[in-house]
Amino acid sequence: MGTSVAAPTEQTATEHVPAAQAAAVAAAPADSSTRTGLLIIGASQSGVQLAVSLRALGFDEHITLLGDEDHRPYQRPALSKEFLQGTVESESLIFRSNEYWAEHNVDLVKGEYIVRIDKEADGSGVAHSSSGRQFPFKRLALTVGARARKLEIEGGGLGGVLYLRNADDALALKARVGDAQDVVVIGGGFIGLEAASSLQKMGKNVTVLEFGPRLVGRAVGEETAEYFLQAHRARGLDIRLSTSAKRFTAGAGGADDGGAVAGVELQDGTVLPAQIVLVGIGVIPNTQLAEQLGLAVDNGIVVDRFALASDGSTVAIGDCANMPNPVPGSQPGERIRLESVNNAIEHAKVAAYSLTGRREEYAGIPWFWSNQADLKLQIAGLCNGYDQTVLRRDGERGKFSVLYYRLGRVIAADCVNAPLDFMAVKNALAKGHNIPAGAAADPATPPQDDHHGQLTALRQ
Amino acid sequence: MPTVHFTDAEGAVRDVQGNPGDSVMETAVRNGVPGIVAECGGSLSCATCHVFVRQDCLSKLPPMEDMEDEMLYGTAVDREGNSRLSCQVRLTDELELFVTTPETQV
Ligand SMILES: Cc1cc2nc3c(=O)[nH]c(=O)nc-3n(C[C@H](O)[C@H](O)[C@H](O)COP(=O)(O)OP(=O)(O)OC[C@H]3O[C@@H](n4cnc5c(N)ncnc54)[C@H](O)[C@@H]3O)c2cc1C
Ligand code: FES
């Protein structure tokens, strides 16, 4: 340690290092004199929660919370919803005030992208950033999240072909929205549908292209996917299933036009006009650092029930981590990588326990939400492996939910504009109760917990 | 500047100054007031920003919408007549608010 000096150019410049940032800080100081107790790489939902939880648990070592973005840590969900529509201010998205970090002895480092880490067997080491700074640490946490999957087709580099993963992406999108009339969204998953609904609400003519035969992939069941398809079409979204883009065409003026996208050519030759193309085709976990460290990686950084990576000392949490399925009663050996706020928070808590010497397994009921136009989807549990569904639909009040069962026990629910159903299932799962299928079928009464949940009583 | 007085379940009080237009939840979270989790960041999806509003303040607040009402049935500590989701309560210049945070939010 200490002798190996990184030549930053040796490292392949990863695609998401902002150019300006890579060029900045020519002779940054090497701050190797101060060794932080815990270096958290990635300053977003899971990194922030880890720092906050550690302080709540009395962890008293110095913490460095480091990220490559030039923003104070903020929440992502609004980027495709309220923030895009301009109904919330960017300030509202900030997790904690600067005073909070100062008071809690957490150093917030912005705009530093870590390209390499030298690590010792005892868990300590030094992280090197693309600007040449060094961040020595006693213990390391990787909360590096995921990046948008790129669509590699002709014209993919044209101006106006955009992604939506972080605040800079959202700002770039917002900057173009004013001039655009036609938007093509590629990908009918959560981000694509949320952004499509937002843009439609802002008066744009929006078409959604989905490669698969239904919306929202495998995240929800067939009935929910169909419900969203009908609901969005009824609200005027042009959704084309089993359709993919062949190439993006540039404006008639070609290069003179500034190399901006003007249309999307489909496989069948149709060309849809588009001044903005928003690609939302999923994410790839950031495992580059873990690989360089020699940690086990398999669709994410492989961690155990205590959020420890294969070296037994580095913790990895949130979108970047592949962990044992936390749902009580799941198959032994079953692994999962979740992309949600709830998971980032719960997983961070487990890591915080781990780092303070407590062994607390992650056992939780994953949950998720997505707001699309006036449709509020809330998902409780994981529906993998269901063998029965119960549909609850109250057309008059616009409510819809599906409860998923395996061997007669409720395991999950997708609820649209039906918070009571969502809460009932989430609470039942958390308490290990069941909601017998027969008792759930009538949409007019709340789902009945087999322990006669208070929800039902309260609601009467 | 509007002030929110947060009392926790044990009776400890914390006064936080906020900006008009911000929600009570945002004011709490940004300043690290324990007792407000706010997983969904104000999206009205999680019910982990539950507070009890002191009776005399309650009448000064705009009434809640149906969605908030329904979400309140799923709070970790049972709702009371003076329960609100703090992400739905916005500060105004005139407002001085006294709220109590429940024992747990999850
Ligand atoms: C537009 C959008 C809408 C969403 N909506 C919802 C929703 O409604 N509900 C929900 O539950 N979830 C939603 N999510 C998902 C949720 O935001 C993520 O699950 C969550 O942010 C994961 O947090 P994380 O900290 O694990 O990773 P991330 O948020 O991805 O953060 C990782 C951070 O690490 C940084 N980083 C990576 N590598 C390095 C490096 N080498 N050096 C320095 N920094 C690095 C990244 O730039 C990033 O800031 C949404 C996500 C997006 C993008
Ligand atoms: S913060 Fe989630 S409902 Fe208020």
XYZ file of C-alpha atoms and ligand atoms in Angstrom:
623
model
C 0.000 0.000 0.000
C 1.139 3.523 -0.596
C 3.604 2.647 -3.303
C 1.153 1.729 -6.005
C 0.201 4.981 -7.636
C -2.660 4.783 -10.035
C -2.254 6.217 -13.483
C -5.811 7.410 -14.002
C -5.533 6.970 -17.758
C -4.899 3.275 -17.302
C -8.455 2.857 -16.213
C -11.012 2.655 -18.919
C -13.010 5.809 -18.605
C -16.416 4.493 -17.697
C -19.234 5.780 -19.792
C -20.924 7.761 -17.091
C -18.077 9.932 -15.881
C -19.163 13.434 -16.780
C -16.520 14.900 -19.078
C -16.332 18.148 -17.177
C -15.720 16.285 -13.986
C -12.978 14.112 -15.450
C -11.214 17.235 -16.689
C -11.554 19.071 -13.415
C -9.201 19.099 -10.420
C -5.838 18.912 -12.075
C -3.746 18.830 -8.948
C -6.105 17.795 -6.232
C -4.576 17.217 -2.818
C -4.079 13.649 -1.741
C -5.852 13.554 1.572
C -4.134 10.422 2.750
C -3.305 11.921 6.122
C -6.899 11.456 7.238
C -8.257 7.972 7.192
C -11.982 7.847 7.474
C -13.582 5.169 9.614
C -16.022 4.211 6.918
C -15.906 5.220 3.279
C -19.297 4.952 1.613
C -18.977 5.040 -2.169
C -22.249 6.208 -3.715
C -24.156 9.064 -2.103
C -27.749 8.220 -2.816
C -30.671 6.427 -1.176
C -28.738 3.499 0.302
C -25.521 5.379 1.103
C -27.418 8.145 2.875
C -29.482 5.663 4.854
C -26.380 3.753 5.875
C -24.765 6.892 7.287
C -27.975 7.939 9.043
C -28.608 4.491 10.510
C -25.023 4.148 11.711
C -25.281 7.416 13.608
C -28.605 6.321 15.076
C -26.905 3.146 16.304
C -24.111 5.092 17.949
C -21.348 4.343 15.425
C -18.852 7.024 16.334
C -16.139 6.731 13.717
C -15.728 9.344 11.038
C -17.812 8.665 7.919
C -17.103 9.840 4.403
C -20.109 9.744 2.091
C -18.733 10.092 -1.405
C -20.468 10.304 -4.752
C -19.673 11.255 -8.311
C -22.638 13.550 -8.819
C -22.340 17.292 -8.365
C -25.507 17.483 -6.301
C -26.243 17.009 -2.652
C -27.779 13.548 -2.231
C -31.363 13.558 -3.442
C -34.246 11.159 -3.969
C -34.670 9.732 -7.433
C -38.349 8.705 -7.592
C -39.636 12.215 -8.257
C -37.338 12.613 -11.258
C -39.807 10.827 -13.518
C -42.848 12.239 -11.752
C -43.277 15.452 -9.761
C -39.874 16.916 -10.592
C -40.291 16.320 -14.313
C -43.738 17.878 -14.207
C -42.388 20.830 -12.264
C -44.634 20.321 -9.251
C -41.797 20.001 -6.762
C -38.662 22.062 -6.369
C -35.263 20.448 -6.531
C -34.658 21.564 -2.940
C -37.462 19.252 -1.784
C -35.586 16.246 -3.119
C -32.535 16.784 -0.910
C -32.292 14.106 1.789
C -30.555 16.046 4.545
C -29.424 19.604 5.142
C -25.696 20.383 5.107
C -25.989 21.194 8.802
C -27.193 17.670 9.466
C -24.073 16.152 7.916
C -21.791 18.568 9.725
C -23.479 17.908 13.065
C -23.194 14.170 12.569
C -19.522 14.156 11.603
C -20.178 12.933 8.075
C -17.999 14.343 5.298
C -20.003 14.712 2.146
C -17.785 14.512 -0.938
C -19.423 15.404 -4.244
C -18.164 15.042 -7.789
C -15.522 12.377 -7.223
C -15.710 9.203 -9.254
C -13.817 6.271 -7.766
C -11.954 4.289 -10.394
C -9.836 1.953 -8.300
C -9.516 0.651 -4.779
C -6.484 -0.892 -3.095
C -7.595 -3.023 -0.229
C -5.846 -4.887 2.555
C -6.919 -8.157 4.088
C -8.090 -6.376 7.261
C -10.716 -4.457 5.278
C -8.867 -1.147 5.170
C -7.531 0.474 2.029
C -7.407 3.474 -0.264
C -9.869 4.501 -2.949
C -8.596 6.485 -5.933
C -10.784 8.907 -7.832
C -10.615 9.860 -11.502
C -9.339 13.286 -10.507
C -6.380 11.754 -8.690
C -7.601 12.158 -5.121
C -7.094 9.395 -2.619
C -9.551 8.394 0.085
C -8.025 6.102 2.707
C -10.473 4.136 4.798
C -10.657 1.601 7.584
C -13.812 0.028 6.274
C -15.602 0.198 2.924
C -19.237 0.266 1.811
C -20.278 0.041 -1.817
C -23.593 1.763 -2.441
C -22.933 2.389 -6.109
C -26.384 1.594 -7.463
C -27.062 0.951 -11.099
C -26.775 2.760 -14.404
C -29.207 2.984 -17.289
C -28.912 0.245 -19.889
C -27.985 1.799 -23.230
C -29.817 1.161 -26.456
C -27.124 0.506 -29.032
C -28.799 1.184 -32.331
C -28.041 3.531 -35.211
C -28.538 7.128 -34.174
C -28.246 6.349 -30.469
C -25.781 9.206 -30.078
C -28.040 11.900 -31.544
C -29.029 14.853 -29.409
C -32.376 14.316 -27.754
C -31.878 10.587 -27.215
C -32.029 10.588 -23.447
C -31.998 8.359 -20.354
C -33.404 8.962 -16.892
C -31.362 7.731 -13.982
C -30.100 10.779 -12.188
C -30.692 14.481 -11.629
C -28.493 15.521 -14.536
C -30.521 13.278 -16.838
C -33.725 14.830 -15.543
C -32.356 18.342 -16.034
C -31.293 17.486 -19.599
C -34.760 16.146 -20.302
C -36.458 19.161 -18.797
C -34.251 21.477 -20.842
C -35.520 19.924 -24.072
C -39.138 19.443 -23.181
C -40.175 22.980 -24.021
C -39.270 22.658 -27.708
C -40.591 19.179 -28.240
C -44.001 18.196 -29.483
C -43.483 14.492 -30.088
C -41.847 12.152 -27.642
C -41.130 8.472 -28.104
C -40.505 6.514 -24.940
C -38.683 3.246 -25.446
C -39.517 0.749 -22.735
C -42.853 0.113 -21.058
C -41.452 -0.464 -17.583
C -42.016 1.717 -14.528
C -39.664 4.539 -15.477
C -40.873 4.608 -19.073
C -44.542 4.695 -18.105
C -44.043 7.244 -15.352
C -42.125 9.571 -17.646
C -44.573 8.977 -20.497
C -47.513 9.910 -18.233
C -45.687 12.981 -16.965
C -44.791 14.145 -20.469
C -48.294 13.544 -21.712
C -49.626 15.610 -18.859
C -47.287 18.359 -19.996
C -49.040 18.380 -23.357
C -46.671 16.219 -25.388
C -47.716 13.702 -27.958
C -46.269 10.521 -26.455
C -45.788 7.067 -27.940
C -44.476 4.175 -25.860
C -42.692 1.313 -27.581
C -42.464 -1.939 -25.668
C -40.422 -4.786 -27.055
C -42.231 -7.444 -25.015
C -45.809 -8.620 -25.397
C -46.976 -6.747 -22.288
C -46.141 -3.797 -20.068
C -43.978 -3.739 -16.955
C -42.116 -6.960 -17.656
C -42.179 -9.453 -14.824
C -42.476 -6.916 -12.010
C -46.247 -7.345 -11.909
C -48.612 -10.113 -12.950
C -50.540 -10.449 -16.173
C -53.746 -8.848 -14.863
C -51.980 -5.742 -13.594
C -50.047 -5.366 -16.836
C -53.296 -5.584 -18.764
C -54.978 -3.101 -16.426
C -52.188 -0.571 -17.011
C -52.333 -1.108 -20.751
C -56.055 -0.372 -20.863
C -55.866 2.491 -18.412
C -53.021 4.255 -20.220
C -54.595 3.776 -23.614
C -57.858 5.177 -22.273
C -55.894 8.217 -21.106
C -54.563 8.756 -24.594
C -51.103 7.201 -24.489
C -50.163 5.493 -27.738
C -48.686 2.206 -26.511
C -47.271 -0.264 -29.015
C -46.445 -3.694 -27.692
C -44.090 -6.186 -29.341
C -42.524 -3.281 -31.163
C -38.925 -2.222 -31.296
C -36.971 0.657 -32.723
C -34.622 -0.071 -35.623
C -32.824 3.261 -35.720
C -33.123 6.893 -34.829
C -33.242 9.338 -37.697
C -31.699 12.782 -37.645
C -33.422 16.000 -38.699
C -33.860 16.677 -42.410
C -30.942 19.049 -42.253
C -28.697 16.209 -41.131
C -25.559 17.504 -39.515
C -26.723 21.090 -40.022
C -29.596 20.315 -37.769
C -27.197 19.937 -34.907
C -27.370 16.164 -34.988
C -30.641 16.069 -33.131
C -33.053 13.199 -33.312
C -36.109 13.754 -35.496
C -37.711 10.360 -35.652
C -37.743 6.723 -34.663
C -37.841 4.121 -37.387
C -39.578 0.911 -36.357
C -38.746 -2.574 -37.595
C -41.631 -2.429 -40.074
C -40.328 0.782 -41.604
C -42.789 3.176 -39.974
C -41.160 6.387 -38.848
C -42.562 8.129 -35.774
C -41.656 11.795 -35.406
C -39.755 12.503 -32.182
C -37.827 15.490 -30.959
C -37.156 13.575 -27.752
C -36.547 9.868 -27.379
C -36.481 8.680 -23.802
C -34.951 5.265 -23.352
C -35.997 3.342 -20.236
C -35.001 -0.245 -20.811
C -33.709 -1.182 -17.414
C -30.505 -0.795 -15.495
C -27.190 -2.547 -15.023
C -25.781 -2.805 -11.498
C -22.479 -1.009 -11.028
C -20.142 -3.865 -10.234
C -16.948 -2.471 -11.754
C -15.293 -1.678 -8.420
C -16.372 -4.981 -6.884
C -14.898 -6.852 -9.833
C -11.659 -4.930 -9.593
C -11.564 -5.846 -5.897
C -12.078 -9.497 -6.774
C -15.432 -9.726 -4.982
C -17.991 -12.276 -6.121
C -20.323 -10.703 -8.679
C -23.393 -12.194 -10.288
C -26.049 -9.763 -11.444
C -24.872 -7.439 -8.699
C -22.389 -7.678 -5.883
C -23.036 -10.957 -4.108
C -23.676 -10.414 -0.395
C -24.775 -12.577 2.495
C -27.712 -12.022 4.868
C -25.692 -9.444 6.752
C -24.922 -7.386 3.634
C -21.289 -8.529 3.582
C -19.559 -9.144 0.253
C -17.444 -12.230 -0.378
C -14.357 -10.750 1.316
C -16.280 -10.726 4.584
C -15.577 -7.050 5.279
C -16.957 -4.851 2.509
C -20.649 -4.130 2.731
C -22.685 -3.703 -0.448
C -26.305 -2.619 -0.408
C -29.158 -1.300 -2.495
C -29.541 -1.535 -6.252
C -25.982 -2.841 -6.709
C -26.340 -5.841 -4.397
C -27.478 -9.380 -5.063
C -28.707 -10.781 -1.772
C -30.519 -13.748 -0.294
C -34.251 -13.270 -0.789
C -35.335 -11.469 2.387
C -38.980 -12.514 2.288
C -39.807 -14.779 5.248
C -40.396 -18.310 4.061
C -38.545 -17.930 0.750
C -36.633 -20.879 -0.671
C -33.206 -21.445 0.867
C -30.506 -20.262 -1.504
C -32.879 -18.043 -3.468
C -31.170 -14.785 -4.451
C -32.527 -11.504 -5.617
C -31.508 -8.013 -6.623
C -34.131 -5.396 -5.866
C -34.357 -1.896 -7.270
C -36.470 0.097 -4.867
C -36.323 2.762 -2.227
C -37.683 0.427 0.411
C -34.966 -2.103 -0.295
C -32.239 0.548 -0.261
C -33.447 1.639 3.181
C -33.956 -1.797 4.724
C -30.752 -3.185 3.311
C -28.848 -0.174 4.650
C -30.199 -0.865 8.127
C -28.920 -4.436 7.971
C -25.507 -3.183 6.883
C -25.494 -0.652 9.713
C -26.103 -3.463 12.214
C -23.389 -5.516 10.569
C -20.876 -2.692 10.808
C -21.641 -2.165 14.476
C -21.168 -5.821 15.266
C -24.782 -6.885 15.436
C -25.953 -9.737 13.303
C -29.408 -8.863 12.080
C -30.685 -10.640 9.034
C -32.675 -8.812 6.451
C -36.192 -10.172 6.789
C -38.686 -7.820 5.335
C -41.667 -7.391 3.121
C -40.391 -5.592 0.044
C -42.719 -2.921 -1.205
C -42.752 -0.518 -4.087
C -44.783 2.309 -5.527
C -45.151 3.941 -8.892
C -47.298 6.954 -9.760
C -48.455 7.154 -13.344
C -50.926 9.871 -14.242
C -53.741 9.422 -11.716
C -52.818 5.767 -11.156
C -51.075 5.049 -7.883
C -49.608 1.594 -7.932
C -48.448 0.086 -4.659
C -46.922 -3.368 -4.583
C -46.444 -5.360 -1.385
C -44.363 -8.539 -1.319
C -42.945 -10.441 -4.275
C -45.286 -12.362 -6.537
C -42.709 -14.884 -7.834
C -44.040 -18.388 -7.834
C -47.729 -17.635 -7.294
C -50.278 -20.304 -8.163
C -53.500 -18.327 -7.723
C -54.693 -14.744 -8.004
C -57.698 -12.950 -6.610
C -58.830 -9.894 -8.498
C -60.570 -7.037 -6.740
C -61.981 -4.379 -8.944
C -64.179 -1.454 -8.079
C -64.785 0.164 -11.441
C -66.822 2.971 -10.001
C -64.087 4.209 -7.706
C -61.263 3.356 -10.105
C -59.750 0.844 -7.711
C -58.028 -2.296 -8.799
C -55.954 -4.867 -6.988
C -54.624 -8.353 -7.445
C -53.682 -10.571 -4.538
C -51.182 -13.333 -5.253
C -51.309 -16.692 -3.506
C -48.964 -19.638 -3.199
C -50.328 -22.810 -1.645
C -53.274 -20.923 -0.237
C -51.255 -18.188 1.424
C -51.137 -14.596 0.267
C -47.614 -13.635 -0.860
C -48.058 -10.304 -2.626
C -50.449 -7.727 -4.011
C -50.484 -5.127 -6.770
C -52.865 -2.331 -5.790
C -53.932 0.603 -7.932
C -55.588 3.522 -6.145
C -56.365 1.068 -3.373
C -54.195 1.948 -0.374
C -56.431 0.005 1.989
C -55.810 -3.207 0.098
C -52.108 -2.473 -0.047
C -51.921 -1.783 3.668
C -53.965 -4.853 4.517
C -51.685 -7.163 2.555
C -48.475 -5.487 3.678
C -49.530 -5.708 7.318
C -50.703 -9.301 6.999
C -47.403 -10.332 5.419
C -45.389 -8.494 8.050
C -47.292 -10.240 10.835
C -47.237 -13.646 9.162
C -51.027 -13.627 8.799
C -52.974 -14.833 5.812
C -55.825 -13.252 3.895
C -57.816 -16.281 2.783
C -58.634 -16.021 -0.901
C -62.347 -16.474 -0.327
C -62.426 -13.571 2.093
C -60.638 -11.292 -0.351
C -62.822 -11.638 -3.378
C -65.451 -8.980 -2.647
C -64.063 -5.589 -3.669
C -66.615 -3.777 -1.525
C -65.129 -4.999 1.773
C -61.463 -4.641 2.698
C -59.400 -7.846 2.501
C -60.012 -9.838 5.684
C -56.949 -10.894 7.573
C -57.317 -14.335 9.176
C -56.540 -12.670 12.509
C -59.389 -10.248 11.913
C -57.070 -7.392 11.153
C -57.822 -4.060 12.689
C -58.026 -2.552 9.238
C -61.383 -4.115 8.695
C -62.665 -3.062 12.062
C -61.455 0.486 11.696
C -62.942 0.946 8.332
C -66.477 0.088 9.370
C -40.591 31.753 9.548
C -43.020 28.991 10.413
C -42.003 26.758 13.299
C -42.941 23.170 13.908
C -42.681 21.804 17.435
C -42.092 18.065 17.323
C -42.727 16.100 20.496
C -41.615 12.490 20.414
C -43.374 9.574 22.052
C -41.229 10.033 25.186
C -42.081 13.692 25.454
C -38.834 15.234 24.188
C -39.500 18.383 22.204
C -37.651 19.709 19.188
C -38.454 22.981 17.487
C -37.605 23.244 13.836
C -37.932 26.271 11.624
C -39.195 25.596 8.153
C -39.943 27.405 4.928
C -43.440 28.307 3.833
C -44.515 25.839 1.172
C -42.442 22.965 2.531
C -44.259 20.068 4.077
C -43.968 19.211 7.751
C -42.381 15.928 6.679
C -39.650 17.650 4.627
C -38.916 20.015 7.456
C -38.491 17.078 9.811
C -36.466 14.817 7.566
C -33.997 17.390 6.329
C -33.160 18.234 9.903
C -33.011 14.648 11.015
C -35.967 14.754 13.404
C -36.274 11.163 14.595
C -39.729 9.665 14.443
C -40.456 10.566 10.826
C -39.263 7.967 8.361
C -40.968 9.139 5.152
C -39.821 6.295 2.942
C -41.670 7.495 -0.124
C -40.420 11.044 0.179
C -43.862 12.581 0.218
C -45.503 10.577 -2.552
C -48.387 9.578 -0.310
C -47.422 5.942 -0.661
C -45.848 4.794 2.596
C -47.672 6.183 5.667
C -44.355 6.432 7.538
C -44.695 10.181 8.102
C -47.645 9.858 10.492
C -48.057 12.597 13.134
C -50.643 13.550 15.728
C -51.568 17.198 15.425
C -52.464 19.161 18.559
C -56.196 19.770 18.564
C -56.084 23.548 18.362
C -53.762 23.375 15.317
C -55.837 20.778 13.555
C -58.613 23.151 12.615
C -56.121 25.488 10.937
C -55.111 22.814 8.431
C -56.851 22.165 5.154
C -58.902 18.961 5.313
C -57.361 15.756 4.086
C -58.087 14.110 0.792
C -59.449 10.580 0.429
C -56.093 9.034 -0.374
C -54.492 10.387 2.793
C -57.493 9.211 4.755
C -57.146 5.678 3.402
C -53.399 5.587 3.890
C -53.874 6.513 7.528
C -55.499 3.133 8.125
C -52.141 1.521 7.526
C -49.949 3.419 9.961
C -47.706 1.450 12.308
C -49.254 3.083 15.382
C -53.047 3.252 15.111
C -54.547 6.436 13.827
C -56.422 8.804 16.092
C -58.852 11.575 15.389
C -55.951 14.026 15.097
C -53.758 11.917 12.820
C -52.314 13.339 9.620
C -49.618 12.312 7.182
C -47.064 15.046 7.605
C -46.044 15.023 3.943
C -49.497 16.349 3.123
C -49.354 19.230 5.559
C -47.678 22.351 4.177
C -46.240 25.188 6.191
C -47.544 28.691 5.795
C -46.205 31.905 7.246
C -48.906 32.139 9.882
C -48.692 28.545 10.946
C -47.181 27.503 14.238
C -47.680 23.803 14.494
C -47.456 21.388 17.399
C -47.235 17.728 16.480
C -46.372 14.503 18.264
C -44.560 11.685 16.501
C -45.715 8.134 17.133
C -43.625 5.563 18.946
C -42.775 3.852 15.669
C -43.432 4.341 11.982
C -42.695 0.847 10.731
C -36.431 8.034 -12.326
C -36.517 7.017 -11.222
C -37.728 6.797 -10.570
C -37.826 5.865 -9.531
N -39.030 5.687 -8.909
C -39.114 4.830 -7.852
C -40.322 4.664 -7.131
O -41.330 5.284 -7.451
N -40.333 3.811 -6.078
C -39.225 3.114 -5.691
O -39.283 2.345 -4.720
N -38.062 3.243 -6.364
C -37.982 4.080 -7.437
N -36.787 4.222 -8.102
C -35.646 3.378 -7.710
C -34.840 3.959 -6.574
O -34.593 5.321 -6.796
C -33.548 3.172 -6.442
O -33.873 1.863 -6.102
C -32.617 3.768 -5.394
O -32.196 5.050 -5.769
C -31.413 2.883 -5.177
O -30.509 3.526 -4.342
P -28.974 3.158 -4.316
O -28.360 4.106 -3.349
O -28.801 1.710 -4.121
O -28.430 3.444 -5.790
P -28.435 4.758 -6.657
O -29.575 5.614 -6.310
O -28.260 4.312 -8.061
O -27.121 5.530 -6.202
C -25.828 5.138 -6.493
C -24.943 6.356 -6.492
O -23.590 5.968 -6.571
C -22.915 6.787 -7.498
N -21.739 6.041 -7.967
C -21.726 4.901 -8.700
N -20.470 4.495 -8.927
C -19.651 5.393 -8.320
C -18.226 5.516 -8.194
N -17.409 4.614 -8.716
N -17.723 6.571 -7.516
C -18.567 7.482 -6.952
N -19.909 7.410 -7.028
C -20.441 6.378 -7.703
C -23.972 7.049 -8.537
O -23.684 8.162 -9.356
C -25.181 7.276 -7.668
O -25.263 8.595 -7.234
C -36.678 5.133 -9.154
C -35.462 5.343 -9.813
C -35.373 6.271 -10.833
C -34.059 6.478 -11.532
S -43.813 10.386 3.221
Fe -44.748 8.598 2.442
S -46.830 8.971 2.838
Fe -45.887 10.745 3.632
